[in-house]
Structure formats: C-alpha cells, structure tokens
Amino acid sequence: MSDYIPTELLADILVRLPVQSLIRFTSVCKSWHSLITSPSFIAKHLNHTSTNTKNLLVKASNSDEKKERYLLCRGDEKFSDEFSELEFPLSTPFGHNTILGSCNGLLCMVNADLSQCVTLWNPSIKKSVTLPVPSLPQSSRRRLVLGFGAHPKTHEYMVVFIVYEMADVMQRKFPSNVLLYTQGAGSWRSIPSVGHPHCLACDDWFPAFVNGSVHWIALDMRAFDDGIRSLIVLFNMGSQAFSVVMMPAALVSESPLRLSIMSYGESLAVLCHGSSAGGSSSIWVMKEYGVAESWAKLYTITLPGVLDQIRGFRENGEVLVSTSDNRLLCYDCETKTFANTGYTGSSDAFSAYTFMESLVLVQPGNGFI
C-alpha cells in the first residue's frame, strides 16, 4: 500500500509515531526500512519529538546492591507504580555509573571512579557504544572534568574532556589540556582552550547542557587569595570555545561545594544547598540566557527532618528531593506539599533528568540506527 503513498506524505505520517512503533515498521518492507533509518527522517523525527512532553528518567541504586536501576515515567503524569525499568547494557566492574547528561535521546554514562570510561546509550533503541579511552600522560595529581551535549545546528553529539594538572593550576595555567570527541570524527582530538578563564571547573557536581553549551560551577583562581569567588564556565559546542557566565550576585561568595548547576526546562538554573541537615536550599533561574541581570531566585525550599537534597526537576517545575531514609519525594512549589514518588534507593545515588525518545544511535560517522 505504501507504493501508492508519496514518500513525503508517508514520512509526515510516520514521524508522529513513537520510537518502538518505528522500529517494528522497519521490518514492513525495504522502502520503509530505508526511509525510517535515513538521517533526514531521524533528524525530522528528533525535531518533532523535541516539541512533545518529555519523560523523566530516574537513576537509583542501593549501597548493598551492585545493580543500578533506571526508571522511566511520563513527564506529565502523576507518579505511580506504572513505570518502565530500563536495562543498562554494560557491566561496571569498577563501580557504579554516573549520568553525565541527557541530550537528543542519548545518555552519556561515566564510570563513577572517573576511570575515563565513557559510554553513550540510547535506551529507546537499546543500543550503546563505549568511547575509546583518551590518551593522557601518567599523572597522580590531576582533576578531570567532562561534559556532554550536541552541536546546536547539526545535532552531532560531542563529549568534551578537560584536564587540569594540579602543578599547572598552582601556576595559574588553565586548563592543561582539552580533548573533544565528535560523532563525525569518531576519535578524541586535542583542541585549543580558546577563551578559558583563570578558573578551576569543579567535578563535584554534574554539568548542565543548555542553549548549545555545557556549563560547570567553577572557582575563580584569580581571586583565590582574597577569598572564594564562584562563577560558571561554559563550553559552546558550536564555536568550540570557552566563556564565562556570572553567578547570581548573592551566590558569588558561596563555596562551589554548596552549589550545583542544572537545566530547568530550557533555562539555566543554579542550586544553593543548605550547609547542614534541616537547612534550606534556594533555586535560581536565568530568565534570559547569557544576561547576568536576569538571574532570579525562584524558590527557597526548607528541608526539615529526613529531607536531604534536591536531585532534579520535572518538566512541570516540580522538584525532586531525596531523603535520608532512602526515598525520592516530589515537591510542588506552588502548594508547598510533598508527594512520594514510590522510588527507593540510596539518597546520594539518586539523579533525575528529562528524557525524550529518539532514533539516534551513537555509531561514529552517521549516528543513526
């Protein structure tokens, strides 16, 4: 029947379908397989999916378990027992994985001991690839900082690897080396650290990919002798250059250890965590990207009793909070009420990301199924 449907019309119909249906339809006939697996169709499907409600992906694990759990639920629904559990395809002999970021349906996974083992995984099509280990000289005193995202125009995925040799840091040389892995090249290459400020990006918290750039909380080393000065350093995936975004004025003097950076919808957000249990955490959002004056404190959340730390946001703005008794709660900032998500796990192991389905695969060269 598809022989009587123009290819353009067929593509317009198929692009509205979920990934699992499209994977099944690749077996209908050769022409459908060719259409659905073509880069142009996958890009079109990606653009269409990006306008839909995104899912929520929660990573959870228990300290006495070796297996991690990856739980997926609809971003616009109430939490219930009806969620999908995803199976991570690789074993982790060196410990648990950390989700470095989520972009275009891909998850970038890093081994928790930062052994330079990076895996890109598309749960929707159940395929993954482990990137080659970057070649670095032996060193006992270095800090490794990674970021994951995609080129804002071509959607080509990229992983940036920043190396700070502590001997160079002490001499105010930043950074020691920058490596970039791009989908098209399929290998790591050294790039100039164009525009990198005199600061040390912190790897204690995860980066945020917003507006085509990866962002990290950083410590301004030029002001180190006069006290703490925190800022945000970013790497633009399009221009492949570094620059700085100023922190909200009220947070400049806060220790980077109390700060974390996240995406809040399509905006950049900074969290300031309470200094002790039972303290309060504030959430700041940059209303207009790149404009320091547009920072606004969205909410201050008091975390009494067993409430531990903010772990992420839902697409509707609700806040996910872990507890010291190993639960994950959802906080409605309007009604100031908490609801139990039903998810359990070690408090410090929870992480949450918005996630959308895609056909994008992590294969070097074409990147598609």
PDB file of N, CA, C and O in Angstrom, residues 82-123:
ATOM      1  N   GLU A  82       3.296   2.435  37.752  1.00  0.00           N
ATOM      2  CA  GLU A  82       3.414   2.145  36.330  1.00  0.00           C
ATOM      3  C   GLU A  82       4.574   2.939  35.728  1.00  0.00           C
ATOM      4  O   GLU A  82       4.421   4.066  35.288  1.00  0.00           O
ATOM      5  N   PHE A  83       5.745   2.358  35.755  1.00  0.00           N
ATOM      6  CA  PHE A  83       6.902   2.974  35.139  1.00  0.00           C
ATOM      7  C   PHE A  83       7.704   1.886  34.434  1.00  0.00           C
ATOM      8  O   PHE A  83       7.576   0.702  34.738  1.00  0.00           O
ATOM      9  N   SER A  84       8.503   2.302  33.479  1.00  0.00           N
ATOM     10  CA  SER A  84       9.344   1.363  32.742  1.00  0.00           C
ATOM     11  C   SER A  84      10.711   1.292  33.412  1.00  0.00           C
ATOM     12  O   SER A  84      11.262   2.315  33.813  1.00  0.00           O
ATOM     13  N   GLU A  85      11.225   0.096  33.539  1.00  0.00           N
ATOM     14  CA  GLU A  85      12.585  -0.063  34.063  1.00  0.00           C
ATOM     15  C   GLU A  85      13.505  -0.437  32.914  1.00  0.00           C
ATOM     16  O   GLU A  85      13.273  -1.438  32.221  1.00  0.00           O
ATOM     17  N   LEU A  86      14.526   0.372  32.701  1.00  0.00           N
ATOM     18  CA  LEU A  86      15.455   0.182  31.598  1.00  0.00           C
ATOM     19  C   LEU A  86      16.648  -0.645  32.047  1.00  0.00           C
ATOM     20  O   LEU A  86      17.116  -0.515  33.182  1.00  0.00           O
ATOM     21  N   GLU A  87      17.142  -1.458  31.152  1.00  0.00           N
ATOM     22  CA  GLU A  87      18.273  -2.324  31.463  1.00  0.00           C
ATOM     23  C   GLU A  87      19.543  -1.738  30.853  1.00  0.00           C
ATOM     24  O   GLU A  87      19.685  -1.669  29.628  1.00  0.00           O
ATOM     25  N   PHE A  88      20.466  -1.296  31.713  1.00  0.00           N
ATOM     26  CA  PHE A  88      21.736  -0.770  31.204  1.00  0.00           C
ATOM     27  C   PHE A  88      22.525  -1.920  30.588  1.00  0.00           C
ATOM     28  O   PHE A  88      22.682  -2.973  31.209  1.00  0.00           O
ATOM     29  N   PRO A  89      23.028  -1.754  29.363  1.00  0.00           N
ATOM     30  CA  PRO A  89      23.565  -2.892  28.616  1.00  0.00           C
ATOM     31  C   PRO A  89      24.953  -3.365  29.024  1.00  0.00           C
ATOM     32  O   PRO A  89      25.384  -4.427  28.594  1.00  0.00           O
ATOM     33  N   LEU A  90      25.668  -2.605  29.861  1.00  0.00           N
ATOM     34  CA  LEU A  90      27.046  -2.968  30.169  1.00  0.00           C
ATOM     35  C   LEU A  90      27.233  -3.221  31.658  1.00  0.00           C
ATOM     36  O   LEU A  90      26.577  -2.594  32.489  1.00  0.00           O
ATOM     37  N   SER A  91      28.144  -4.140  31.986  1.00  0.00           N
ATOM     38  CA  SER A  91      28.515  -4.333  33.386  1.00  0.00           C
ATOM     39  C   SER A  91      29.531  -3.273  33.774  1.00  0.00           C
ATOM     40  O   SER A  91      30.204  -2.689  32.918  1.00  0.00           O
ATOM     41  N   THR A  92      29.633  -2.993  35.064  1.00  0.00           N
ATOM     42  CA  THR A  92      30.549  -1.947  35.535  1.00  0.00           C
ATOM     43  C   THR A  92      31.485  -2.527  36.588  1.00  0.00           C
ATOM     44  O   THR A  92      31.218  -2.432  37.792  1.00  0.00           O
ATOM     45  N   PRO A  93      32.586  -3.124  36.160  1.00  0.00           N
ATOM     46  CA  PRO A  93      33.473  -3.793  37.115  1.00  0.00           C
ATOM     47  C   PRO A  93      34.140  -2.837  38.087  1.00  0.00           C
ATOM     48  O   PRO A  93      34.611  -3.261  39.136  1.00  0.00           O
ATOM     49  N   PHE A  94      34.191  -1.528  37.787  1.00  0.00           N
ATOM     50  CA  PHE A  94      34.886  -0.586  38.652  1.00  0.00           C
ATOM     51  C   PHE A  94      33.931   0.184  39.557  1.00  0.00           C
ATOM     52  O   PHE A  94      34.330   1.072  40.272  1.00  0.00           O
ATOM     53  N   GLY A  95      32.641  -0.126  39.533  1.00  0.00           N
ATOM     54  CA  GLY A  95      31.702   0.591  40.386  1.00  0.00           C
ATOM     55  C   GLY A  95      30.509   1.094  39.605  1.00  0.00           C
ATOM     56  O   GLY A  95      30.258   0.700  38.475  1.00  0.00           O
ATOM     57  N   HIS A  96      29.766   1.983  40.239  1.00  0.00           N
ATOM     58  CA  HIS A  96      28.540   2.496  39.644  1.00  0.00           C
ATOM     59  C   HIS A  96      28.830   3.534  38.563  1.00  0.00           C
ATOM     60  O   HIS A  96      29.892   4.139  38.509  1.00  0.00           O
ATOM     61  N   ASN A  97      27.802   3.756  37.739  1.00  0.00           N
ATOM     62  CA  ASN A  97      27.901   4.759  36.680  1.00  0.00           C
ATOM     63  C   ASN A  97      27.277   6.073  37.132  1.00  0.00           C
ATOM     64  O   ASN A  97      26.370   6.093  37.968  1.00  0.00           O
ATOM     65  N   THR A  98      27.766   7.133  36.558  1.00  0.00           N
ATOM     66  CA  THR A  98      27.190   8.458  36.745  1.00  0.00           C
ATOM     67  C   THR A  98      26.620   8.912  35.408  1.00  0.00           C
ATOM     68  O   THR A  98      27.255   8.737  34.369  1.00  0.00           O
ATOM     69  N   ILE A  99      25.399   9.479  35.422  1.00  0.00           N
ATOM     70  CA  ILE A  99      24.834  10.048  34.204  1.00  0.00           C
ATOM     71  C   ILE A  99      25.416  11.445  34.047  1.00  0.00           C
ATOM     72  O   ILE A  99      25.105  12.352  34.814  1.00  0.00           O
ATOM     73  N   LEU A 100      26.260  11.624  33.053  1.00  0.00           N
ATOM     74  CA  LEU A 100      26.887  12.919  32.823  1.00  0.00           C
ATOM     75  C   LEU A 100      25.900  13.904  32.215  1.00  0.00           C
ATOM     76  O   LEU A 100      25.966  15.106  32.463  1.00  0.00           O
ATOM     77  N   GLY A 101      24.969  13.391  31.404  1.00  0.00           N
ATOM     78  CA  GLY A 101      23.993  14.271  30.789  1.00  0.00           C
ATOM     79  C   GLY A 101      23.063  13.513  29.865  1.00  0.00           C
ATOM     80  O   GLY A 101      23.306  12.344  29.516  1.00  0.00           O
ATOM     81  N   SER A 102      21.987  14.185  29.467  1.00  0.00           N
ATOM     82  CA  SER A 102      20.996  13.633  28.545  1.00  0.00           C
ATOM     83  C   SER A 102      20.774  14.641  27.432  1.00  0.00           C
ATOM     84  O   SER A 102      20.541  15.817  27.690  1.00  0.00           O
ATOM     85  N   CYS A 103      20.842  14.164  26.182  1.00  0.00           N
ATOM     86  CA  CYS A 103      20.690  15.072  25.040  1.00  0.00           C
ATOM     87  C   CYS A 103      20.225  14.284  23.821  1.00  0.00           C
ATOM     88  O   CYS A 103      20.833  13.267  23.460  1.00  0.00           O
ATOM     89  N   ASN A 104      19.132  14.728  23.206  1.00  0.00           N
ATOM     90  CA  ASN A 104      18.626  14.123  21.969  1.00  0.00           C
ATOM     91  C   ASN A 104      18.375  12.623  22.090  1.00  0.00           C
ATOM     92  O   ASN A 104      18.583  11.858  21.142  1.00  0.00           O
ATOM     93  N   GLY A 105      17.924  12.193  23.266  1.00  0.00           N
ATOM     94  CA  GLY A 105      17.622  10.787  23.457  1.00  0.00           C
ATOM     95  C   GLY A 105      18.803   9.930  23.829  1.00  0.00           C
ATOM     96  O   GLY A 105      18.656   8.712  24.004  1.00  0.00           O
ATOM     97  N   LEU A 106      19.979  10.529  23.967  1.00  0.00           N
ATOM     98  CA  LEU A 106      21.176   9.800  24.364  1.00  0.00           C
ATOM     99  C   LEU A 106      21.525  10.120  25.809  1.00  0.00           C
ATOM    100  O   LEU A 106      21.375  11.259  26.268  1.00  0.00           O
ATOM    101  N   LEU A 107      22.009   9.111  26.521  1.00  0.00           N
ATOM    102  CA  LEU A 107      22.550   9.300  27.863  1.00  0.00           C
ATOM    103  C   LEU A 107      24.052   9.086  27.805  1.00  0.00           C
ATOM    104  O   LEU A 107      24.529   8.109  27.214  1.00  0.00           O
ATOM    105  N   CYS A 108      24.799  10.003  28.409  1.00  0.00           N
ATOM    106  CA  CYS A 108      26.254   9.864  28.495  1.00  0.00           C
ATOM    107  C   CYS A 108      26.585   9.347  29.885  1.00  0.00           C
ATOM    108  O   CYS A 108      26.310  10.011  30.890  1.00  0.00           O
ATOM    109  N   MET A 109      27.143   8.151  29.951  1.00  0.00           N
ATOM    110  CA  MET A 109      27.427   7.483  31.211  1.00  0.00           C
ATOM    111  C   MET A 109      28.943   7.462  31.450  1.00  0.00           C
ATOM    112  O   MET A 109      29.721   7.135  30.561  1.00  0.00           O
ATOM    113  N   VAL A 110      29.321   7.793  32.678  1.00  0.00           N
ATOM    114  CA  VAL A 110      30.730   7.793  33.058  1.00  0.00           C
ATOM    115  C   VAL A 110      30.899   6.918  34.276  1.00  0.00           C
ATOM    116  O   VAL A 110      30.098   6.995  35.215  1.00  0.00           O
ATOM    117  N   ASN A 111      31.923   6.071  34.276  1.00  0.00           N
ATOM    118  CA  ASN A 111      32.169   5.239  35.445  1.00  0.00           C
ATOM    119  C   ASN A 111      32.423   6.117  36.652  1.00  0.00           C
ATOM    120  O   ASN A 111      33.110   7.135  36.564  1.00  0.00           O
ATOM    121  N   ALA A 112      31.861   5.761  37.798  1.00  0.00           N
ATOM    122  CA  ALA A 112      31.857   6.630  38.971  1.00  0.00           C
ATOM    123  C   ALA A 112      33.242   6.959  39.492  1.00  0.00           C
ATOM    124  O   ALA A 112      33.425   7.968  40.174  1.00  0.00           O
ATOM    125  N   ASP A 113      34.243   6.131  39.188  1.00  0.00           N
ATOM    126  CA  ASP A 113      35.588   6.444  39.666  1.00  0.00           C
ATOM    127  C   ASP A 113      36.362   7.301  38.666  1.00  0.00           C
ATOM    128  O   ASP A 113      37.553   7.532  38.818  1.00  0.00           O
ATOM    129  N   LEU A 114      35.627   7.832  37.635  1.00  0.00           N
ATOM    130  CA  LEU A 114      36.238   8.671  36.595  1.00  0.00           C
ATOM    131  C   LEU A 114      37.457   7.995  35.979  1.00  0.00           C
ATOM    132  O   LEU A 114      38.507   8.591  35.792  1.00  0.00           O
ATOM    133  N   SER A 115      37.308   6.702  35.666  1.00  0.00           N
ATOM    134  CA  SER A 115      38.398   5.949  35.051  1.00  0.00           C
ATOM    135  C   SER A 115      38.467   6.208  33.554  1.00  0.00           C
ATOM    136  O   SER A 115      39.099   5.457  32.830  1.00  0.00           O
ATOM    137  N   GLN A 116      37.810   7.302  33.106  1.00  0.00           N
ATOM    138  CA  GLN A 116      37.828   7.723  31.712  1.00  0.00           C
ATOM    139  C   GLN A 116      37.006   6.816  30.811  1.00  0.00           C
ATOM    140  O   GLN A 116      37.094   6.890  29.588  1.00  0.00           O
ATOM    141  N   CYS A 117      36.174   5.956  31.408  1.00  0.00           N
ATOM    142  CA  CYS A 117      35.321   5.062  30.637  1.00  0.00           C
ATOM    143  C   CYS A 117      33.992   5.753  30.373  1.00  0.00           C
ATOM    144  O   CYS A 117      33.192   5.954  31.293  1.00  0.00           O
ATOM    145  N   VAL A 118      33.740   6.158  29.134  1.00  0.00           N
ATOM    146  CA  VAL A 118      32.538   6.900  28.759  1.00  0.00           C
ATOM    147  C   VAL A 118      31.700   6.046  27.817  1.00  0.00           C
ATOM    148  O   VAL A 118      32.200   5.551  26.805  1.00  0.00           O
ATOM    149  N   THR A 119      30.430   5.866  28.155  1.00  0.00           N
ATOM    150  CA  THR A 119      29.506   5.094  27.329  1.00  0.00           C
ATOM    151  C   THR A 119      28.338   5.972  26.919  1.00  0.00           C
ATOM    152  O   THR A 119      27.758   6.673  27.753  1.00  0.00           O
ATOM    153  N   LEU A 120      27.989   5.945  25.645  1.00  0.00           N
ATOM    154  CA  LEU A 120      26.805   6.636  25.140  1.00  0.00           C
ATOM    155  C   LEU A 120      25.726   5.592  24.892  1.00  0.00           C
ATOM    156  O   LEU A 120      25.958   4.587  24.222  1.00  0.00           O
ATOM    157  N   TRP A 121      24.538   5.858  25.428  1.00  0.00           N
ATOM    158  CA  TRP A 121      23.477   4.848  25.448  1.00  0.00           C
ATOM    159  C   TRP A 121      22.165   5.476  25.015  1.00  0.00           C
ATOM    160  O   TRP A 121      21.771   6.534  25.521  1.00  0.00           O
ATOM    161  N   ASN A 122      21.490   4.818  24.059  1.00  0.00           N
ATOM    162  CA  ASN A 122      20.144   5.202  23.676  1.00  0.00           C
ATOM    163  C   ASN A 122      19.188   4.119  24.182  1.00  0.00           C
ATOM    164  O   ASN A 122      19.054   3.060  23.563  1.00  0.00           O
ATOM    165  N   PRO A 123      18.521   4.341  25.321  1.00  0.00           N
ATOM    166  CA  PRO A 123      17.641   3.311  25.875  1.00  0.00           C
ATOM    167  C   PRO A 123      16.456   2.975  24.970  1.00  0.00           C
ATOM    168  O   PRO A 123      15.940   1.865  25.028  1.00  0.00           O
TER     169      PRO A 123
END
